[in-house]
C-alpha atoms as a PDB file:
ATOM      1  CA  LEU A   1       4.826   1.330 -12.508  1.00  0.00           C
ATOM      2  CA  HIS A   2       3.044  -1.590 -10.868  1.00  0.00           C
ATOM      3  CA  HIS A   3      -0.447  -2.347 -12.091  1.00  0.00           C
ATOM      4  CA  PRO A   4      -1.959  -3.821  -8.898  1.00  0.00           C
ATOM      5  CA  ARG A   5      -4.249  -6.264 -10.653  1.00  0.00           C
ATOM      6  CA  ASN A   6      -1.863  -8.079 -12.938  1.00  0.00           C
ATOM      7  CA  ASN A   7       0.356 -10.112 -10.582  1.00  0.00           C
ATOM      8  CA  ARG A   8       3.753  -8.477 -11.059  1.00  0.00           C
ATOM      9  CA  TYR A   9       3.238  -7.587 -14.744  1.00  0.00           C
ATOM     10  CA  LYS A  10       4.583  -4.069 -15.044  1.00  0.00           C
ATOM     11  CA  LEU A  11       3.699  -1.464 -17.634  1.00  0.00           C
ATOM     12  CA  SER A  12       7.151   0.042 -17.265  1.00  0.00           C
ATOM     13  CA  LEU A  13       8.615  -3.110 -18.804  1.00  0.00           C
ATOM     14  CA  LEU A  14       6.714  -2.336 -21.996  1.00  0.00           C
ATOM     15  CA  THR A  15       7.837   1.248 -22.396  1.00  0.00           C
ATOM     16  CA  PRO A  16      11.137   2.422 -23.898  1.00  0.00           C
ATOM     17  CA  TYR A  17      11.780   4.707 -20.954  1.00  0.00           C
ATOM     18  CA  LEU A  18      10.964   4.906 -17.266  1.00  0.00           C
ATOM     19  CA  LEU A  19       8.160   7.262 -16.394  1.00  0.00           C
ATOM     20  CA  ARG A  20       9.504   8.842 -13.264  1.00  0.00           C
ATOM     21  CA  SER A  21      10.516  12.217 -12.003  1.00  0.00           C
ATOM     22  CA  SER A  22      14.111  13.267 -11.816  1.00  0.00           C
ATOM     23  CA  SER A  23      16.303  15.668  -9.883  1.00  0.00           C
ATOM     24  CA  LYS A  24      14.770  18.737  -8.327  1.00  0.00           C
ATOM     25  CA  THR A  25      15.200  22.223  -9.664  1.00  0.00           C
ATOM     26  CA  THR A  26      13.916  25.645  -8.641  1.00  0.00           C
ATOM     27  CA  TYR A  27      12.534  27.682 -11.528  1.00  0.00           C
ATOM     28  CA  LYS A  28      13.476  31.345 -11.653  1.00  0.00           C
ATOM     29  CA  GLY A  29      10.824  33.528 -10.123  1.00  0.00           C
ATOM     30  CA  GLN A  30       9.164  30.678  -8.264  1.00  0.00           C
ATOM     31  CA  GLY A  31       9.747  29.797  -4.642  1.00  0.00           C
ATOM     32  CA  SER A  32       8.516  26.198  -4.832  1.00  0.00           C
ATOM     33  CA  VAL A  33      10.747  23.306  -5.771  1.00  0.00           C
ATOM     34  CA  ARG A  34       9.750  21.404  -8.894  1.00  0.00           C
ATOM     35  CA  ARG A  35      11.174  18.454 -10.730  1.00  0.00           C
ATOM     36  CA  LYS A  36      12.483  18.407 -14.234  1.00  0.00           C
ATOM     37  CA  ARG A  37      10.391  16.575 -16.772  1.00  0.00           C
ATOM     38  CA  THR A  38      13.405  14.604 -17.898  1.00  0.00           C
ATOM     39  CA  TRP A  39      14.777  11.419 -16.451  1.00  0.00           C
ATOM     40  CA  ARG A  40      17.436   9.359 -18.168  1.00  0.00           C
ATOM     41  CA  ASN A  41      16.940  11.273 -21.415  1.00  0.00           C
ATOM     42  CA  GLU A  42      13.155  11.109 -21.188  1.00  0.00           C
ATOM     43  CA  PRO A  43      11.794  12.464 -24.485  1.00  0.00           C
ATOM     44  CA  ARG A  44       9.687  15.608 -24.437  1.00  0.00           C
ATOM     45  CA  ASN A  45       6.704  13.737 -25.874  1.00  0.00           C
ATOM     46  CA  SER A  46       6.737  11.125 -23.113  1.00  0.00           C
ATOM     47  CA  VAL A  47       3.499  10.196 -21.378  1.00  0.00           C
ATOM     48  CA  ARG A  48       3.572  10.269 -17.601  1.00  0.00           C
ATOM     49  CA  PHE A  49       0.917   8.165 -15.937  1.00  0.00           C
ATOM     50  CA  THR A  50      -0.008   6.314 -12.787  1.00  0.00           C
ATOM     51  CA  ILE A  51      -2.638   3.717 -11.858  1.00  0.00           C
ATOM     52  CA  ILE A  52      -4.418   4.105  -8.535  1.00  0.00           C
ATOM     53  CA  ARG A  53      -7.286   2.520  -6.613  1.00  0.00           C
ATOM     54  CA  HIS A  54      -9.343   3.378  -3.561  1.00  0.00           C
ATOM     55  CA  PRO A  55      -6.829   3.633  -0.699  1.00  0.00           C
ATOM     56  CA  LEU A  56      -8.949   1.501   1.639  1.00  0.00           C
ATOM     57  CA  ALA A  57      -9.249  -1.219  -1.011  1.00  0.00           C
ATOM     58  CA  ARG A  58      -5.459  -1.149  -1.364  1.00  0.00           C
ATOM     59  CA  LEU A  59      -5.102  -1.405   2.409  1.00  0.00           C
ATOM     60  CA  VAL A  60      -7.490  -4.374   2.662  1.00  0.00           C
ATOM     61  CA  SER A  61      -5.740  -6.080  -0.248  1.00  0.00           C
ATOM     62  CA  HIS A  62      -2.398  -5.792   1.532  1.00  0.00           C
ATOM     63  CA  TYR A  63      -3.879  -7.120   4.753  1.00  0.00           C
ATOM     64  CA  ARG A  64      -5.474 -10.112   3.029  1.00  0.00           C
ATOM     65  CA  ASN A  65      -2.190 -10.909   1.326  1.00  0.00           C
ATOM     66  CA  LYS A  66      -0.309 -10.925   4.632  1.00  0.00           C
ATOM     67  CA  ALA A  67      -2.980 -12.556   6.764  1.00  0.00           C
ATOM     68  CA  THR A  68      -4.359 -15.291   4.520  1.00  0.00           C
ATOM     69  CA  GLY A  69      -2.761 -14.972   1.090  1.00  0.00           C
ATOM     70  CA  PRO A  70       0.630 -15.866  -0.409  1.00  0.00           C
ATOM     71  CA  GLY A  71       2.402 -13.289   1.741  1.00  0.00           C
ATOM     72  CA  SER A  72       1.285 -14.965   4.971  1.00  0.00           C
ATOM     73  CA  ALA A  73       4.163 -17.407   4.619  1.00  0.00           C
ATOM     74  CA  HIS A  74       6.642 -14.524   4.758  1.00  0.00           C
ATOM     75  CA  LEU A  75       5.410 -12.440   7.669  1.00  0.00           C
ATOM     76  CA  GLY A  76       8.930 -11.412   8.602  1.00  0.00           C
ATOM     77  CA  SER A  77       9.326  -9.514   5.349  1.00  0.00           C
ATOM     78  CA  ASP A  78       7.161  -6.646   6.625  1.00  0.00           C
ATOM     79  CA  SER A  79       8.471  -4.667   9.563  1.00  0.00           C
ATOM     80  CA  TRP A  80       4.952  -3.702  10.702  1.00  0.00           C
ATOM     81  CA  VAL A  81       3.854  -7.233  11.630  1.00  0.00           C
ATOM     82  CA  LYS A  82       5.755  -7.675  14.894  1.00  0.00           C
ATOM     83  CA  PRO A  83       5.043  -4.227  16.417  1.00  0.00           C
ATOM     84  CA  SER A  84       1.390  -4.514  15.343  1.00  0.00           C
ATOM     85  CA  ILE A  85       0.970  -7.779  17.235  1.00  0.00           C
ATOM     86  CA  ILE A  86       2.836  -6.574  20.320  1.00  0.00           C
ATOM     87  CA  ARG A  87       0.948  -3.291  20.451  1.00  0.00           C
ATOM     88  CA  GLY A  88      -2.417  -4.997  20.132  1.00  0.00           C
ATOM     89  CA  ARG A  89      -1.846  -7.921  22.501  1.00  0.00           C
ATOM     90  CA  LYS A  90       0.670  -6.934  25.160  1.00  0.00           C
ATOM     91  CA  ASN A  91      -0.596  -6.961  28.727  1.00  0.00           C
ATOM     92  CA  GLU A  92       1.096  -4.234  30.742  1.00  0.00           C
ATOM     93  CA  SER A  93       0.756  -6.335  33.877  1.00  0.00           C
ATOM     94  CA  TRP A  94       3.168  -8.968  32.551  1.00  0.00           C
ATOM     95  CA  PRO A  95       6.550  -9.153  34.309  1.00  0.00           C
ATOM     96  CA  ASP A  96       9.379  -7.930  32.094  1.00  0.00           C
ATOM     97  CA  ALA A  97      10.877 -11.426  31.861  1.00  0.00           C
ATOM     98  CA  LEU A  98       7.597 -12.908  30.635  1.00  0.00           C
ATOM     99  CA  ALA A  99       7.063 -10.148  28.075  1.00  0.00           C
ATOM    100  CA  ALA A 100      10.610 -10.657  26.764  1.00  0.00           C
ATOM    101  CA  LYS A 101      10.048 -14.418  26.529  1.00  0.00           C
ATOM    102  CA  TYR A 102       6.830 -13.998  24.572  1.00  0.00           C
ATOM    103  CA  GLU A 103       8.565 -11.565  22.208  1.00  0.00           C
ATOM    104  CA  ARG A 104      11.417 -14.023  21.554  1.00  0.00           C
ATOM    105  CA  GLU A 105       8.873 -16.707  20.744  1.00  0.00           C
ATOM    106  CA  LEU A 106       7.156 -14.327  18.346  1.00  0.00           C
ATOM    107  CA  ASP A 107      10.481 -13.636  16.629  1.00  0.00           C
ATOM    108  CA  ASP A 108      11.016 -17.370  16.214  1.00  0.00           C
ATOM    109  CA  ARG A 109       7.503 -17.762  14.764  1.00  0.00           C
ATOM    110  CA  ILE A 110       7.874 -14.896  12.304  1.00  0.00           C
ATOM    111  CA  HIS A 111      11.277 -16.007  11.053  1.00  0.00           C
ATOM    112  CA  GLY A 112      10.478 -19.706  10.988  1.00  0.00           C
ATOM    113  CA  ARG A 113      12.940 -20.693  13.695  1.00  0.00           C
ATOM    114  CA  LYS A 114      12.458 -23.653  15.997  1.00  0.00           C
ATOM    115  CA  GLY A 115      12.157 -22.908  19.670  1.00  0.00           C
ATOM    116  CA  GLU A 116       9.933 -23.002  22.713  1.00  0.00           C
ATOM    117  CA  LYS A 117       6.309 -22.067  22.104  1.00  0.00           C
ATOM    118  CA  SER A 118       4.319 -21.189  25.228  1.00  0.00           C
ATOM    119  CA  PRO A 119       0.699 -22.354  24.784  1.00  0.00           C
ATOM    120  CA  ASP A 120      -0.531 -19.226  26.575  1.00  0.00           C
ATOM    121  CA  ASN A 121       1.485 -16.772  24.436  1.00  0.00           C
ATOM    122  CA  PRO A 122      -1.123 -14.504  22.756  1.00  0.00           C
ATOM    123  CA  TYR A 123       1.472 -13.269  20.250  1.00  0.00           C
ATOM    124  CA  LEU A 124       1.391 -16.688  18.563  1.00  0.00           C
ATOM    125  CA  ASN A 125      -2.317 -16.602  17.720  1.00  0.00           C
ATOM    126  CA  PHE A 126      -2.153 -16.009  13.983  1.00  0.00           C
ATOM    127  CA  PRO A 127      -3.260 -14.530  11.706  1.00  0.00           C
ATOM    128  CA  ILE A 128      -2.771 -10.895  12.602  1.00  0.00           C
ATOM    129  CA  THR A 129      -6.086  -9.032  12.663  1.00  0.00           C
ATOM    130  CA  PHE A 130      -7.086  -6.111  10.451  1.00  0.00           C
ATOM    131  CA  PRO A 131      -7.684  -3.813  13.474  1.00  0.00           C
ATOM    132  CA  GLU A 132      -4.167  -4.604  14.727  1.00  0.00           C
ATOM    133  CA  MET A 133      -2.668  -3.472  11.437  1.00  0.00           C
ATOM    134  CA  VAL A 134      -4.819  -0.331  11.307  1.00  0.00           C
ATOM    135  CA  GLN A 135      -4.015   0.552  14.915  1.00  0.00           C
ATOM    136  CA  PHE A 136      -0.301   0.295  14.138  1.00  0.00           C
ATOM    137  CA  ILE A 137      -0.713   2.643  11.173  1.00  0.00           C
ATOM    138  CA  LEU A 138      -2.742   5.141  13.205  1.00  0.00           C
ATOM    139  CA  TYR A 139      -0.878   5.030  16.491  1.00  0.00           C
ATOM    140  CA  GLY A 140       2.620   3.911  15.527  1.00  0.00           C
ATOM    141  CA  ARG A 141       5.467   6.230  16.440  1.00  0.00           C
ATOM    142  CA  ARG A 142       5.630   7.534  12.882  1.00  0.00           C
ATOM    143  CA  ARG A 143       1.864   7.374  12.203  1.00  0.00           C
ATOM    144  CA  GLU A 144       1.150   7.514   8.438  1.00  0.00           C
ATOM    145  CA  ASP A 145       4.898   7.722   7.798  1.00  0.00           C
ATOM    146  CA  VAL A 146       5.540   4.291   9.305  1.00  0.00           C
ATOM    147  CA  LYS A 147       8.298   2.968   7.102  1.00  0.00           C
ATOM    148  CA  ARG A 148       9.572  -0.314   5.794  1.00  0.00           C
ATOM    149  CA  LYS A 149      13.002  -1.699   6.593  1.00  0.00           C
ATOM    150  CA  ASP A 150      14.468   0.025   3.516  1.00  0.00           C
ATOM    151  CA  GLY A 151      13.372   3.412   4.845  1.00  0.00           C
ATOM    152  CA  HIS A 152      10.633   4.064   2.290  1.00  0.00           C
ATOM    153  CA  VAL A 153       7.021   4.697   3.232  1.00  0.00           C
ATOM    154  CA  ASN A 154       5.024   1.507   2.784  1.00  0.00           C
ATOM    155  CA  PRO A 155       3.007   2.205  -0.396  1.00  0.00           C
ATOM    156  CA  HIS A 156       0.201  -0.137   0.626  1.00  0.00           C
ATOM    157  CA  TRP A 157      -1.042   2.351   3.199  1.00  0.00           C
ATOM    158  CA  ALA A 158       0.475   5.626   2.047  1.00  0.00           C
ATOM    159  CA  PRO A 159      -2.141   7.851   0.381  1.00  0.00           C
ATOM    160  CA  ASN A 160      -2.143   7.650  -3.423  1.00  0.00           C
ATOM    161  CA  ALA A 161      -1.262  11.332  -3.560  1.00  0.00           C
ATOM    162  CA  LYS A 162       1.856  10.664  -1.509  1.00  0.00           C
ATOM    163  CA  TRP A 163       3.324   7.587  -3.172  1.00  0.00           C
ATOM    164  CA  THR A 164       2.641   8.964  -6.653  1.00  0.00           C
ATOM    165  CA  ASP A 165       4.182  12.281  -5.571  1.00  0.00           C
ATOM    166  CA  ILE A 166       1.280  13.966  -7.348  1.00  0.00           C
ATOM    167  CA  CYS A 167       2.322  17.459  -6.265  1.00  0.00           C
ATOM    168  CA  GLN A 168       5.768  17.103  -7.841  1.00  0.00           C
ATOM    169  CA  ASN A 169       5.245  14.806 -10.809  1.00  0.00           C
ATOM    170  CA  ASP A 170       3.904  16.277 -14.019  1.00  0.00           C
ATOM    171  CA  LEU A 171       1.429  13.453 -14.704  1.00  0.00           C
ATOM    172  CA  ASP A 172      -0.491  13.337 -17.977  1.00  0.00           C
ATOM    173  CA  ILE A 173      -2.869  10.484 -17.160  1.00  0.00           C
ATOM    174  CA  VAL A 174      -4.238   9.019 -13.929  1.00  0.00           C
ATOM    175  CA  VAL A 175      -6.078   5.709 -14.349  1.00  0.00           C
ATOM    176  CA  LYS A 176      -8.431   4.477 -11.638  1.00  0.00           C
ATOM    177  CA  LEU A 177      -8.368   0.719 -11.309  1.00  0.00           C
ATOM    178  CA  GLU A 178     -12.102   0.781 -10.634  1.00  0.00           C
ATOM    179  CA  ASN A 179     -12.572   2.251 -14.142  1.00  0.00           C
ATOM    180  CA  GLU A 180      -9.993   0.013 -15.749  1.00  0.00           C
ATOM    181  CA  GLU A 181     -12.189  -1.269 -18.566  1.00  0.00           C
ATOM    182  CA  THR A 182     -12.650   2.214 -20.008  1.00  0.00           C
ATOM    183  CA  GLU A 183      -9.560   4.094 -18.846  1.00  0.00           C
ATOM    184  CA  LEU A 184      -6.718   1.590 -19.329  1.00  0.00           C
ATOM    185  CA  PRO A 185      -7.347   1.045 -23.073  1.00  0.00           C
ATOM    186  CA  ASN A 186      -7.147   4.809 -23.581  1.00  0.00           C
ATOM    187  CA  LEU A 187      -3.794   4.882 -21.807  1.00  0.00           C
ATOM    188  CA  LEU A 188      -2.434   1.975 -23.835  1.00  0.00           C
ATOM    189  CA  LYS A 189      -3.611   3.665 -27.018  1.00  0.00           C
ATOM    190  CA  LYS A 190      -1.731   6.791 -25.988  1.00  0.00           C
ATOM    191  CA  LEU A 191       1.384   4.655 -25.415  1.00  0.00           C
ATOM    192  CA  ASN A 192       0.934   2.689 -28.668  1.00  0.00           C
ATOM    193  CA  LEU A 193       0.662  -0.498 -26.598  1.00  0.00           C
ATOM    194  CA  THR A 194      -2.861  -1.653 -27.485  1.00  0.00           C
ATOM    195  CA  LYS A 195      -1.616  -5.148 -28.309  1.00  0.00           C
ATOM    196  CA  TYR A 196      -1.010  -5.696 -24.588  1.00  0.00           C
ATOM    197  CA  THR A 197      -4.546  -4.747 -23.517  1.00  0.00           C
ATOM    198  CA  ASN A 198      -5.771  -8.296 -22.916  1.00  0.00           C
ATOM    199  CA  ARG A 199      -2.650  -9.286 -21.030  1.00  0.00           C
ATOM    200  CA  LEU A 200      -2.853  -6.331 -18.704  1.00  0.00           C
ATOM    201  CA  THR A 201      -6.584  -6.470 -18.006  1.00  0.00           C
ATOM    202  CA  LYS A 202      -7.019 -10.230 -17.604  1.00  0.00           C
ATOM    203  CA  LYS A 203      -4.136 -11.106 -15.305  1.00  0.00           C
ATOM    204  CA  ALA A 204      -5.282 -11.260 -11.706  1.00  0.00           C
ATOM    205  CA  ASN A 205      -3.896  -9.714  -8.582  1.00  0.00           C
ATOM    206  CA  SER A 206      -2.582 -12.561  -6.449  1.00  0.00           C
ATOM    207  CA  SER A 207      -3.135 -10.630  -3.227  1.00  0.00           C
ATOM    208  CA  ALA A 208      -6.846 -10.289  -3.969  1.00  0.00           C
ATOM    209  CA  GLY A 209      -7.496 -13.925  -4.830  1.00  0.00           C
ATOM    210  CA  GLY A 210      -7.807 -13.190  -8.532  1.00  0.00           C
ATOM    211  CA  LYS A 211     -10.149 -10.215  -8.173  1.00  0.00           C
ATOM    212  CA  ILE A 212      -9.967  -6.551  -7.332  1.00  0.00           C
ATOM    213  CA  VAL A 213     -11.076  -6.046  -3.728  1.00  0.00           C
ATOM    214  CA  ALA A 214     -14.774  -5.223  -3.931  1.00  0.00           C
ATOM    215  CA  GLU A 215     -16.406  -2.442  -1.952  1.00  0.00           C
ATOM    216  CA  ASN A 216     -18.412  -4.912   0.138  1.00  0.00           C
ATOM    217  CA  GLU A 217     -15.144  -6.633   1.109  1.00  0.00           C
ATOM    218  CA  VAL A 218     -13.757  -3.292   2.266  1.00  0.00           C
ATOM    219  CA  GLU A 219     -16.928  -2.640   4.252  1.00  0.00           C
ATOM    220  CA  LYS A 220     -16.650  -6.048   5.904  1.00  0.00           C
ATOM    221  CA  HIS A 221     -13.171  -5.171   7.159  1.00  0.00           C
ATOM    222  CA  MET A 222     -14.161  -1.640   8.156  1.00  0.00           C
ATOM    223  CA  LYS A 223     -16.863  -3.094  10.415  1.00  0.00           C
ATOM    224  CA  LEU A 224     -14.081  -4.592  12.507  1.00  0.00           C
ATOM    225  CA  LEU A 225     -12.853  -1.101  13.409  1.00  0.00           C
ATOM    226  CA  SER A 226     -14.226   1.193  16.065  1.00  0.00           C
ATOM    227  CA  LYS A 227     -16.011   4.363  14.973  1.00  0.00           C
ATOM    228  CA  ARG A 228     -12.974   6.375  16.024  1.00  0.00           C
ATOM    229  CA  GLU A 229     -10.617   4.187  14.005  1.00  0.00           C
ATOM    230  CA  GLN A 230     -12.883   4.460  10.964  1.00  0.00           C
ATOM    231  CA  ARG A 231     -12.819   8.225  11.281  1.00  0.00           C
ATOM    232  CA  LEU A 232      -9.038   8.393  11.683  1.00  0.00           C
ATOM    233  CA  ILE A 233      -8.223   6.032   8.820  1.00  0.00           C
ATOM    234  CA  ASN A 234     -10.543   8.002   6.533  1.00  0.00           C
ATOM    235  CA  GLU A 235      -8.889  11.232   7.662  1.00  0.00           C
ATOM    236  CA  LEU A 236      -5.537   9.720   6.694  1.00  0.00           C
ATOM    237  CA  TYR A 237      -6.830   9.352   3.129  1.00  0.00           C
ATOM    238  CA  GLN A 238      -8.692  12.643   2.933  1.00  0.00           C
ATOM    239  CA  ILE A 239      -6.120  13.966   0.479  1.00  0.00           C
ATOM    240  CA  ASP A 240      -7.018  11.136  -1.917  1.00  0.00           C
ATOM    241  CA  TYR A 241     -10.711  11.884  -1.533  1.00  0.00           C
ATOM    242  CA  ASP A 242     -10.065  15.548  -2.330  1.00  0.00           C
ATOM    243  CA  ILE A 243      -7.683  15.068  -5.272  1.00  0.00           C
ATOM    244  CA  PHE A 244      -8.932  11.891  -6.941  1.00  0.00           C
ATOM    245  CA  GLY A 245     -12.643  12.015  -6.100  1.00  0.00           C
ATOM    246  CA  TYR A 246     -12.817   8.867  -3.999  1.00  0.00           C
ATOM    247  CA  GLU A 247     -15.403   8.689  -1.216  1.00  0.00           C
ATOM    248  CA  PRO A 248     -14.724   7.808   2.437  1.00  0.00           C
ATOM    249  CA  ILE A 249     -16.164   4.504   3.655  1.00  0.00           C
ATOM    250  CA  TYR A 250     -18.011   4.308   6.980  1.00  0.00           C
ATOM    251  CA  VAL A 251     -20.115   1.398   8.205  1.00  0.00           C
END
């Protein structure tokens, strides 16, 4: 399980088993489908946990990584970048040939290929903006289920409740990153991993410039959205507000 603050240091590497759910099974007398609490011989006394943070802070962190952080050098690795730019900047009055030309130039830019670059091509004005990414999430053909190239829902904008599969997994502990100082040590104590406390709490998240995205940073990005977009993106994460006690952010 990825701890979003520690720059690729994973708690799962410290545990003798993987804390995931397994195959599905239907229990006798119950109509709903549940998952077995065993995975690769998971012991009965295993501790199932997840670490979450405010969904809008996670979204802003992902944007900052792709727009200005280390990930900005690899824009082609995320399938949402190109359609976000095209959706936000395409002029419907363009002739088809011109639109196709601009799109080819964008492909070359994203994948680092040499080629013609029209000075008036709006697709080439980087970085991508936060509203462009949000609009793609809200209005894309698959809305909140917009997927990555590998077919999985992008966890950076999927609600916490969805990517943790909270309704199927039998979780014992949920740690909020915002309460890391008090909650993470309790988890590590439960896992008999207290010797790793300093390593896990002091390593920084590269996508956030060494710090967890602060609430004022989220508010700064939310101000870039229209009132309607703020309402819709908060509605997308309503399930997290209901289950985990987070509050919506409006500015």
